[in-house]
Coordinates of C-alpha atoms (C1' of nucleotides) in Angstrom, one line a residue:
Chain A
M1 CA -13.7 -5.3 10.9
Q2 CA -15.4 -3.1 8.6
H3 CA -15.1 0.4 7.4
S4 CA -18.4 1.9 7.0
C5 CA -19.2 4.8 4.8
D6 CA -21.0 7.5 6.6
L7 CA -21.4 10.2 4.1
K8 CA -23.7 12.3 6.1
P9 CA -21.6 15.4 6.1
N10 CA -20.7 15.0 2.5
F11 CA -24.2 14.8 1.5
S12 CA -25.5 17.5 3.8
I13 CA -25.2 20.1 1.2
P14 CA -27.3 20.1 -1.9
V15 CA -25.8 18.7 -5.0
P16 CA -28.1 20.2 -7.6
T17 CA -27.0 18.0 -10.4
L18 CA -27.4 14.8 -8.5
P19 CA -30.8 13.9 -7.5
P20 CA -31.0 12.3 -4.1
T21 CA -32.6 9.3 -5.6
A22 CA -29.7 8.7 -8.0
P23 CA -28.2 5.3 -7.8
E24 CA -24.9 6.8 -6.7
S25 CA -26.4 8.3 -3.6
Y26 CA -27.6 4.9 -2.7
S27 CA -24.3 3.2 -3.3
Q28 CA -22.3 5.9 -1.6
T29 CA -24.1 5.6 1.6
N30 CA -24.0 1.8 1.7
V31 CA -20.6 1.0 0.5
R32 CA -18.5 -0.7 3.2
M33 CA -15.0 -2.0 3.1
S34 CA -13.3 -4.4 5.3
L35 CA -9.7 -5.5 5.5
E36 CA -8.8 -9.2 5.0
D37 CA -6.2 -10.8 7.2
S38 CA -6.9 -8.0 9.6
N39 CA -5.5 -10.0 12.5
L40 CA -2.2 -10.4 10.6
W41 CA -2.1 -6.7 9.9
K42 CA -2.7 -6.0 13.5
A43 CA 0.0 -8.4 14.5
F44 CA 2.4 -6.5 12.3
H45 CA 1.0 -3.2 13.4
E46 CA 1.8 -4.0 17.0
C47 CA 5.4 -4.6 16.1
G48 CA 5.6 -1.6 13.8
T49 CA 5.0 -2.8 10.3
E50 CA 8.0 -2.5 8.0
M51 CA 7.7 -2.9 4.2
I52 CA 10.8 -3.7 2.2
I53 CA 11.3 -1.4 -0.8
T54 CA 13.8 -2.3 -3.4
K55 CA 14.9 -0.8 -6.7
P56 CA 13.2 -3.4 -8.8
G57 CA 10.1 -3.3 -6.7
R58 CA 9.0 -5.4 -3.8
R59 CA 5.5 -6.8 -3.1
M60 CA 3.8 -5.9 0.1
F61 CA 3.4 -8.4 2.9
P62 CA 0.9 -8.6 4.4
Q63 CA -0.8 -8.0 1.1
C64 CA -3.6 -5.6 0.9
K65 CA -6.8 -7.5 0.5
I66 CA -10.2 -6.0 1.0
N67 CA -13.8 -7.0 1.0
V68 CA -16.4 -4.6 -0.4
T69 CA -20.1 -4.6 0.2
G70 CA -22.9 -2.3 -0.6
L71 CA -22.1 -1.7 -4.2
I72 CA -24.8 -1.7 -6.9
P73 CA -24.4 -5.2 -8.4
Y74 CA -24.9 -4.0 -12.0
A75 CA -23.0 -0.8 -11.8
K76 CA -19.4 -0.6 -12.8
Y77 CA -16.7 0.4 -10.4
I78 CA -13.0 1.1 -10.5
L79 CA -10.9 0.2 -7.6
L80 CA -7.7 2.1 -6.9
M81 CA -5.0 2.0 -4.3
D82 CA -2.4 4.5 -3.3
L83 CA 0.0 5.2 -0.5
V84 CA 0.2 8.5 1.3
P85 CA 2.7 9.7 3.9
V86 CA 1.5 9.5 7.4
D87 CA 3.5 12.4 8.6
G88 CA 6.3 14.7 7.7
F89 CA 9.1 12.9 9.3
R90 CA 11.9 10.6 8.5
Y91 CA 12.6 7.9 11.0
K92 CA 15.5 5.8 12.1
W93 CA 15.7 2.6 14.0
N94 CA 17.5 3.0 17.2
K95 CA 17.7 0.4 20.0
D96 CA 14.5 -1.4 19.2
K97 CA 12.5 1.7 18.6
W98 CA 11.7 3.9 15.8
E99 CA 12.7 7.5 16.4
V100 CA 12.2 10.6 14.4
A101 CA 15.3 11.3 12.5
G102 CA 14.4 14.5 10.8
K103 CA 12.1 16.1 8.3
A104 CA 10.7 14.0 5.6
E105 CA 12.2 14.1 2.2
P106 CA 10.2 15.7 -0.6
Q107 CA 7.6 13.2 -1.7
P108 CA 8.2 11.3 -4.9
P109 CA 5.5 11.3 -7.6
C110 CA 2.4 9.7 -6.1
R111 CA 1.3 6.8 -8.1
T112 CA -2.1 5.1 -7.9
Y113 CA -2.5 1.5 -8.6
I114 CA -5.6 0.6 -10.5
H115 CA -6.9 -2.9 -9.8
S116 CA -6.6 -5.0 -12.9
D117 CA -10.2 -6.0 -12.8
S118 CA -11.3 -2.4 -13.2
P119 CA -13.8 -1.5 -14.3
A120 CA -16.0 -4.3 -13.1
A121 CA -19.5 -4.7 -11.9
G122 CA -20.3 -4.3 -8.3
S123 CA -21.3 -7.9 -8.1
H124 CA -17.8 -8.8 -9.2
W125 CA -16.1 -6.8 -6.6
M126 CA -18.4 -8.1 -3.9
K127 CA -18.3 -11.8 -4.7
Q128 CA -14.8 -12.3 -3.4
P129 CA -12.0 -10.5 -1.6
I130 CA -10.1 -8.1 -3.7
S131 CA -6.4 -8.6 -3.6
F132 CA -3.8 -6.0 -4.4
L133 CA -1.1 -8.6 -4.4
K134 CA 0.7 -7.3 -7.4
V135 CA 1.3 -3.9 -6.0
K136 CA 5.0 -3.3 -5.8
L137 CA 6.9 -0.7 -3.8
T138 CA 10.1 0.8 -4.9
N139 CA 12.6 3.4 -3.8
N140 CA 13.6 4.1 -7.3
T141 CA 12.3 7.6 -8.1
L142 CA 13.0 7.0 -11.8
D143 CA 11.1 3.8 -11.8
Q144 CA 9.6 3.0 -15.2
H145 CA 7.5 0.1 -14.2
G146 CA 4.8 1.9 -12.5
H147 CA 5.6 0.7 -9.1
I148 CA 4.6 2.9 -6.2
I149 CA 7.5 5.1 -5.2
L150 CA 8.3 5.5 -1.6
H151 CA 11.1 6.9 0.5
S152 CA 12.9 4.6 2.8
M153 CA 12.5 5.2 6.5
H154 CA 9.3 7.1 6.0
R155 CA 5.8 6.0 7.1
Y156 CA 3.0 5.5 4.8
Q157 CA -0.6 4.3 4.8
P158 CA -2.4 2.5 2.0
R159 CA -5.7 4.0 0.8
F160 CA -8.3 2.3 -1.2
H161 CA -10.6 4.2 -3.5
I162 CA -13.8 3.0 -5.1
V163 CA -15.1 5.0 -8.0
Q164 CA -18.3 4.3 -9.7
A165 CA -17.5 4.6 -13.4
D166 CA -18.3 2.7 -16.5
D167 CA -14.8 3.2 -17.8
L168 CA -11.6 4.9 -17.0
F169 CA -12.6 7.9 -19.1
S170 CA -15.4 8.7 -16.8
V171 CA -13.5 8.4 -13.6
R172 CA -12.8 12.0 -13.5
W173 CA -16.5 12.8 -13.3
S174 CA -17.2 10.2 -10.7
V175 CA -17.5 10.1 -7.0
F176 CA -14.5 8.8 -5.1
Q177 CA -14.9 6.9 -1.9
T178 CA -11.7 6.5 0.1
F179 CA -11.1 4.0 2.8
T180 CA -8.1 3.6 5.1
F181 CA -7.2 1.1 7.7
P182 CA -4.9 2.5 10.3
E183 CA -3.4 -0.9 11.1
T184 CA -1.9 -0.9 7.6
I185 CA 0.4 2.0 8.3
F186 CA 4.0 0.9 7.7
T187 CA 7.5 2.1 7.6
A188 CA 9.2 1.7 4.3
V189 CA 12.7 0.2 4.7
T190 CA 15.4 -1.2 2.4
A191 CA 16.4 -3.7 5.0
Y192 CA 14.4 -5.0 8.0
Q193 CA 15.2 -3.2 11.2
N194 CA 13.0 -4.9 13.7
S195 CA 13.7 -8.6 14.0
K196 CA 10.2 -9.2 15.2
I197 CA 8.9 -8.1 11.9
T198 CA 11.4 -10.3 10.2
K199 CA 10.2 -13.3 12.1
L200 CA 6.6 -12.4 11.5
K201 CA 7.2 -12.2 7.8
I202 CA 9.2 -15.5 7.7
D203 CA 6.4 -17.2 9.7
N204 CA 3.6 -15.9 7.5
N205 CA 5.0 -15.4 4.1
P206 CA 5.1 -18.6 2.0
F207 CA 8.0 -17.3 0.0
A208 CA 10.1 -16.9 3.1
K209 CA 9.4 -20.5 4.1
G210 CA 12.9 -21.5 3.0
F211 CA 14.3 -19.3 5.8
R212 CA 12.2 -21.0 8.4
E213 CA 13.6 -24.4 8.7
Q214 CA 16.0 -25.7 6.1
R215 CA 17.5 -22.4 5.4
T216 CA 17.9 -21.5 9.1
N217 CA 20.0 -24.6 9.4
T218 CA 22.2 -24.0 6.5
V219 CA 22.3 -20.3 7.1
S220 CA 23.2 -20.7 10.7
R221 CA 26.0 -23.0 9.6
Q222 CA 27.1 -20.4 7.2
R223 CA 26.8 -17.7 9.8
S224 CA 28.8 -19.7 12.3
L225 CA 31.5 -20.1 9.7
R226 CA 31.4 -16.4 8.9
A227 CA 31.4 -15.6 12.6
H228 CA 34.8 -17.1 12.7
V229 CA 35.9 -14.7 10.1
R230 CA 34.0 -11.7 11.4
P231 CA 32.9 -12.5 14.9
E232 CA 32.0 -8.9 15.8
K233 CA 29.6 -8.7 12.9
A234 CA 28.1 -12.1 13.5
Q235 CA 27.3 -11.1 17.1
K236 CA 26.0 -7.7 16.0
R237 CA 23.6 -9.3 13.5
Q238 CA 22.7 -12.2 15.7
S239 CA 19.4 -13.6 14.6
P240 CA 16.6 -13.7 17.1
L241 CA 15.9 -17.3 15.9
K242 CA 19.1 -18.4 17.6
D243 CA 18.1 -17.1 21.0
E244 CA 15.7 -19.7 22.3
E245 CA 14.7 -17.6 25.2
E246 CA 14.0 -14.6 23.1
E247 CA 12.2 -16.7 20.6
E248 CA 9.9 -18.2 23.1
Q249 CA 9.1 -14.8 24.3
M250 CA 8.4 -13.6 20.8
Q251 CA 6.3 -16.6 20.1
S252 CA 4.1 -15.9 23.0
E253 CA 3.8 -12.3 21.9
F254 CA 3.2 -13.1 18.3
Q255 CA 0.7 -15.8 19.0
R256 CA -1.1 -13.7 21.4
P257 CA -4.7 -13.5 20.1
F258 CA -4.9 -9.9 19.0
Y259 CA -8.2 -8.5 19.9
E260 CA -9.5 -12.0 20.3
G261 CA -13.2 -12.1 21.0
Y262 CA -13.8 -8.5 20.1
N263 CA -16.9 -8.0 18.1
Q264 CA -17.1 -4.9 16.0
E265 CA -18.7 -2.8 18.6
E266 CA -16.3 -3.9 21.3
V267 CA -13.3 -3.2 19.1
V268 CA -14.5 0.3 18.5
S269 CA -14.6 1.1 22.2
K270 CA -11.8 -1.1 23.5
S271 CA -9.2 -0.4 20.8
K272 CA -8.8 3.1 22.2
D273 CA -7.7 1.8 25.5
A274 CA -5.8 -1.1 24.1
C275 CA -4.1 0.9 21.4
P276 CA -1.1 -1.1 20.4
V277 CA 1.2 1.8 20.1
K278 CA 0.7 2.7 23.6
D279 CA 1.8 -0.7 24.8
E280 CA 5.4 -0.4 25.6
R281 CA 5.9 -4.1 25.4
F282 CA 5.0 -4.2 21.8
S283 CA 5.4 -0.8 20.6
P284 CA 8.4 0.1 18.6
W285 CA 7.2 3.7 18.6
G286 CA 7.9 4.5 22.2
C287 CA 10.5 7.1 21.6
E288 CA 8.5 8.5 18.8
Q289 CA 5.7 9.2 21.2
E290 CA 8.0 11.3 23.2
H291 CA 8.9 13.1 20.1
S292 CA 5.4 13.5 19.2
N293 CA 4.8 15.4 22.3
N294 CA 7.8 17.7 21.9
V295 CA 8.4 18.0 18.2
R296 CA 5.3 17.6 16.2
T297 CA 2.0 19.1 16.5
E298 CA 0.5 16.3 14.5
S299 CA 1.3 13.2 16.3
P300 CA 2.5 10.3 14.3
H301 CA 0.1 8.3 16.2
S302 CA -2.7 10.4 15.3
S303 CA -4.3 7.6 13.4
E304 CA -3.5 4.9 15.8
T305 CA -4.8 6.8 18.7
R306 CA -8.0 7.2 16.9
D307 CA -10.2 4.3 16.8
I308 CA -8.0 2.2 14.7
Y309 CA -10.6 -0.4 14.2
N310 CA -13.4 1.9 13.7
T311 CA -14.9 2.4 10.4
E312 CA -14.6 5.5 8.4
Q313 CA -15.5 7.1 5.2
L314 CA -12.7 9.2 4.1
V315 CA -13.3 11.5 1.2
P316 CA -10.5 13.5 -0.2
G317 CA -10.8 17.3 -0.4
P318 CA -11.3 19.0 -3.7
T319 CA -7.8 20.0 -4.3
S320 CA -6.7 16.5 -3.5
Y321 CA -8.8 14.9 -6.1
H322 CA -10.1 17.4 -8.4
P323 CA -6.9 18.6 -9.9
Y324 CA -6.3 15.6 -12.0
R325 CA -7.1 14.4 -15.4
F326 CA -6.3 11.4 -17.2
H327 CA -3.5 11.7 -19.6
G328 CA -2.7 9.5 -22.5
F329 CA -6.1 8.5 -23.5
G330 CA -6.9 8.4 -27.1
K331 CA -9.9 10.7 -26.7
S332 CA -10.6 13.8 -24.9
P333 CA -12.2 13.2 -21.6
S334 CA -14.3 16.3 -21.8
P335 CA -17.7 15.9 -20.3
S336 CA -19.3 16.8 -23.6
S337 CA -17.6 14.0 -25.3
S338 CA -18.0 11.5 -22.6
T339 CA -20.7 9.0 -23.0
S340 CA -20.8 8.0 -19.4
S341 CA -23.9 8.4 -17.4
Q342 CA -22.1 10.2 -14.7
S343 CA -20.8 12.9 -17.0
S344 CA -24.1 13.4 -18.7
R345 CA -25.8 13.6 -15.4
R346 CA -23.5 16.2 -14.0
P347 CA -22.6 18.7 -16.7
S348 CA -22.2 21.4 -14.1
F349 CA -18.7 20.1 -13.3
N350 CA -17.5 21.3 -16.5
S351 CA -19.2 24.6 -16.0
R352 CA -17.1 25.2 -13.0
P353 CA -13.6 25.4 -14.4
S354 CA -12.6 28.0 -11.9
D355 CA -12.9 25.6 -9.1
V356 CA -9.9 24.1 -7.4
A357 CA -8.8 22.4 -10.5
T358 CA -6.6 25.3 -11.5
V359 CA -5.4 26.3 -8.1
P360 CA -1.7 26.8 -8.3
E361 CA 0.3 24.5 -6.2
Q362 CA 1.5 27.2 -3.9
D363 CA -2.0 27.9 -3.0
N364 CA -2.2 24.7 -1.4
K365 CA -0.1 25.7 1.5
N366 CA -2.2 28.8 2.1
C367 CA -5.2 26.7 2.3
S368 CA -5.6 26.8 6.0
L369 CA -8.8 26.3 7.9
D370 CA -9.1 29.9 8.6
T371 CA -8.6 31.3 5.2
M372 CA -9.5 28.6 2.8
P373 CA -12.4 29.1 0.5
S374 CA -15.1 26.6 0.4
S375 CA -13.4 24.7 -2.3
C376 CA -10.2 24.2 -0.4
P377 CA -9.4 20.9 1.0
V378 CA -10.3 20.3 4.6
S379 CA -7.1 19.8 6.6
L380 CA -5.7 20.3 10.0
A381 CA -3.7 23.4 10.5
P382 CA -0.3 22.5 9.2
A383 CA 2.3 21.5 11.7
P384 CA 5.2 23.9 11.4
N385 CA 7.7 21.1 11.6
T386 CA 6.0 19.0 9.2
H387 CA 5.3 21.4 6.5
Q388 CA 6.3 20.3 3.2
D389 CA 5.1 21.9 0.0
Y390 CA 4.6 19.4 -2.6
T391 CA 2.5 19.1 -5.6
G392 CA 2.4 15.5 -6.1
M393 CA 1.0 13.7 -9.0
L394 CA -1.2 10.7 -9.0
N395 CA 0.1 8.6 -11.7
M396 CA -2.3 5.9 -12.8
A397 CA -0.8 3.5 -15.2
L398 CA -2.2 0.5 -16.9
A399 CA -0.3 -1.9 -19.0
P400 CA -2.2 -3.6 -21.7
A401 CA -3.9 -6.8 -20.8
P402 CA -4.8 -9.4 -23.4
N403 CA -8.3 -8.3 -23.5
K404 CA -8.0 -4.8 -22.4
P405 CA -6.6 -1.8 -24.2
G406 CA -3.5 -0.4 -22.9
V407 CA -4.1 2.7 -21.0
I408 CA -1.6 5.0 -19.4
S409 CA -2.9 7.8 -17.4
H410 CA -1.8 10.3 -14.9
I411 CA -3.7 11.9 -12.2
Y412 CA -2.7 15.1 -10.5
N413 CA -2.7 15.0 -6.8
H414 CA -1.8 17.7 -4.4
Y415 CA -0.6 16.6 -1.1
G416 CA 2.1 17.4 1.2
A417 CA 3.4 15.6 4.2
E418 CA 1.3 17.6 6.6
Q419 CA -1.6 17.2 4.4
S420 CA -1.2 13.6 3.8
L421 CA -3.9 11.8 5.7
T422 CA -5.4 14.7 7.3
Q423 CA -6.2 16.4 4.1
W424 CA -7.2 13.4 2.2
N425 CA -9.1 11.7 4.9
G426 CA -10.8 14.8 6.1
P427 CA -10.7 15.8 9.7
P428 CA -9.6 13.2 12.1
H429 CA -12.9 13.3 13.9
S430 CA -14.5 11.7 11.0
Q431 CA -12.9 8.5 12.1
Y432 CA -14.6 8.4 15.4
G433 CA -17.9 7.4 14.1
S434 CA -21.1 9.2 13.5
S435 CA -21.2 10.9 16.8
S436 CA -18.2 12.9 16.0
F437 CA -19.8 14.3 12.9
S438 CA -21.0 17.1 15.1
A439 CA -17.7 18.7 13.9
P440 CA -16.0 20.1 16.9
H441 CA -14.4 22.7 14.8
H442 CA -15.0 24.2 11.4
P443 CA -18.1 22.3 10.6
S444 CA -18.8 24.5 7.7
E445 CA -15.6 23.5 6.0
Y446 CA -16.3 19.9 6.6
S447 CA -19.6 20.1 5.0
T448 CA -18.0 21.6 1.9
Q449 CA -16.3 18.4 1.1
S450 CA -19.4 17.2 -0.4
M451 CA -19.0 14.7 -3.2
H452 CA -15.8 14.5 -5.0
H453 CA -15.5 14.5 -8.6
G454 CA -12.7 14.8 -11.0
Y455 CA -11.9 18.2 -12.1
H456 CA -9.9 19.3 -15.0
H457 CA -6.5 20.5 -14.0
G458 CA -5.2 23.4 -15.9
N459 CA -1.5 22.8 -15.3
M460 CA -0.1 20.3 -17.7
A461 CA 3.4 21.6 -17.6
D462 CA 4.9 19.3 -15.1
W463 CA 3.6 16.1 -16.6
S464 CA 6.4 15.6 -18.9
Q465 CA 8.9 15.2 -16.1
Y466 CA 7.2 12.0 -15.0
P467 CA 7.7 9.0 -17.1
L468 CA 4.9 7.1 -18.7
F469 CA 5.0 3.6 -17.6
S470 CA 3.2 0.3 -17.8
Y471 CA 1.8 -1.5 -14.8
S472 CA 2.5 -5.1 -14.3
C473 CA -0.9 -5.7 -12.8
W474 CA -2.7 -5.5 -16.1
Chain B
dT1 C1' 32.7 6.0 11.3
dC2 C1' 28.2 5.1 10.7
dA3 C1' 23.6 4.5 8.7
dT4 C1' 21.6 3.1 4.8
dC5 C1' 21.4 0.8 0.4
dT6 C1' 22.5 -2.8 -3.2
dC7 C1' 23.5 -7.2 -4.7
dG8 C1' 23.8 -12.2 -5.1
dC9 C1' 22.7 -16.4 -2.8
dA10 C1' 19.8 -20.4 -1.9
dC11 C1' 15.5 -21.6 -1.3
dT12 C1' 10.1 -21.8 -2.1
dT13 C1' 6.0 -20.6 -4.5
dT14 C1' 3.6 -19.1 -8.5
dT15 C1' 2.8 -19.0 -13.3
dG16 C1' 2.0 -20.6 -17.7
dA17 C1' 3.1 -23.6 -21.5
dA18 C1' 3.0 -28.4 -22.9
dT19 C1' 0.8 -32.7 -22.8
dG20 C1' -2.7 -36.2 -22.6
dG21 C1' -7.3 -38.0 -21.8
dG22 C1' -12.3 -37.6 -22.3
Chain C
dA1 C1' -12.1 -29.1 -32.0
dC2 C1' -12.9 -28.3 -27.3
dC3 C1' -12.5 -28.6 -22.4
dC4 C1' -10.3 -30.1 -18.3
dA5 C1' -6.6 -31.9 -15.4
dT6 C1' -1.9 -32.9 -14.7
dT7 C1' 3.0 -32.1 -15.2
dC8 C1' 7.1 -29.5 -15.3
dA9 C1' 10.3 -25.9 -16.2
dA10 C1' 10.9 -21.0 -15.8
dA11 C1' 10.0 -16.9 -13.5
dA12 C1' 9.1 -14.5 -9.5
dG13 C1' 9.4 -13.7 -4.7
dT14 C1' 11.8 -14.1 -0.1
dG15 C1' 15.3 -12.8 3.9
dC16 C1' 20.1 -12.8 4.7
dG17 C1' 24.7 -10.9 5.0
dA18 C1' 28.7 -8.9 2.6
dG19 C1' 30.1 -5.1 0.5
dA20 C1' 29.3 -0.5 -1.4
dT21 C1' 27.8 4.1 -0.9
dG22 C1' 27.3 8.8 0.8

DNA sequence: TCATCTCGCACTTTTGAATGGG
DNA sequence: ACCCATTCAAAAGTGCGAGATG
């Protein structure tokens, strides 16, 4: 499966400072990203992926691993990953299904993980799969280690960003290309809720091997002993592994060849009909769907019901990406001082300080499709029940590597729960392929997304409330 | 009372330093 | 002195269940 980058709408408006023949325009239109282990992700997705989050930080499994093609081999790129809320709800696990439990909590500071190889040449990124193995998730909002902070019982989606930039200083002047894979949507949990997910993880995660055979013997012995002491609990927490019948059933489900034999084109068309979340047998989201009809105007399945295996080019809106600046660098990242080719090529970005960069955070919520200026992010009309004002911050943190200077930076990011994917990703129709670029509604706004460059954010006041941190990846 | 979170356990895998040979 | 392969101990990562927390 691949995510293609169709930037037609984004390049439909003239960008005076960027000649159409610029290398970037070439790369932007050809960059493609695909998800490694996509079958595994789909397997988890069909059960309702859960990711453990702990205070010290927990790795993701399945891990985020991507393939990138279409980069300029000699140009340098920076790869980033972050996690955005899928919707504005908190969930609970009730009788084998996830249900909406209420409104989402205010989002913690949004942190962006910079791949440790960044910046690296396009050839480097393309020669092998890029692993985000060392990304750690935490529920500790005071985390000092640079882990990505999430709320338990909330749903998130990883996003991957490719930025053509010679160094981290020039990122803010560079073009972001954002990719998402709907099958990577997961629910953050502090303890597994769905036993199917537990089993899938044990079966597929090498670190959990100990729980597969030897441990299950010893543990089952221990459990049987404990069951004598607390029989009611032992029964309540009965492992699915013990139930042979259930295990067989699960085996058949898990080993079912997901989308077997689908080529890319077939997947695009068939996945809509065979959308996992609509399959009651596998879907843990059954109840949620009912809720989605009654409660939310933005279905939590919005992404799944899209062509989940289609490709997409998701470009964040201006207020999503522009209002950030690196913080903590030793030199001023002003375009005039920057030596990057991008910055020298596009001096006009500095000449537009009044753009979205300084939009106050409360302006964000007023940025509806009807009223937003051309610089406002493209987003769906906010769902009343999901509205959540939040001026998040993209924290990018880099711990010193032996051969790399230590860099700690923060990036501002405005997003709310209702904006989450819709804002960042652009309109949902963008995920349906090129045909949907006819923009069923508000085509003008869509076209204003254009290219996305870093803009200087005028508001520095809140930065101090977020800790500087190092990132273990470097 | 209940849902959720934290912690320690026993286990496996990964990592990196130490060592030795060419 | 350098490079490479091997070994091995320490660190890191894993799900589980009991107990804590709100």
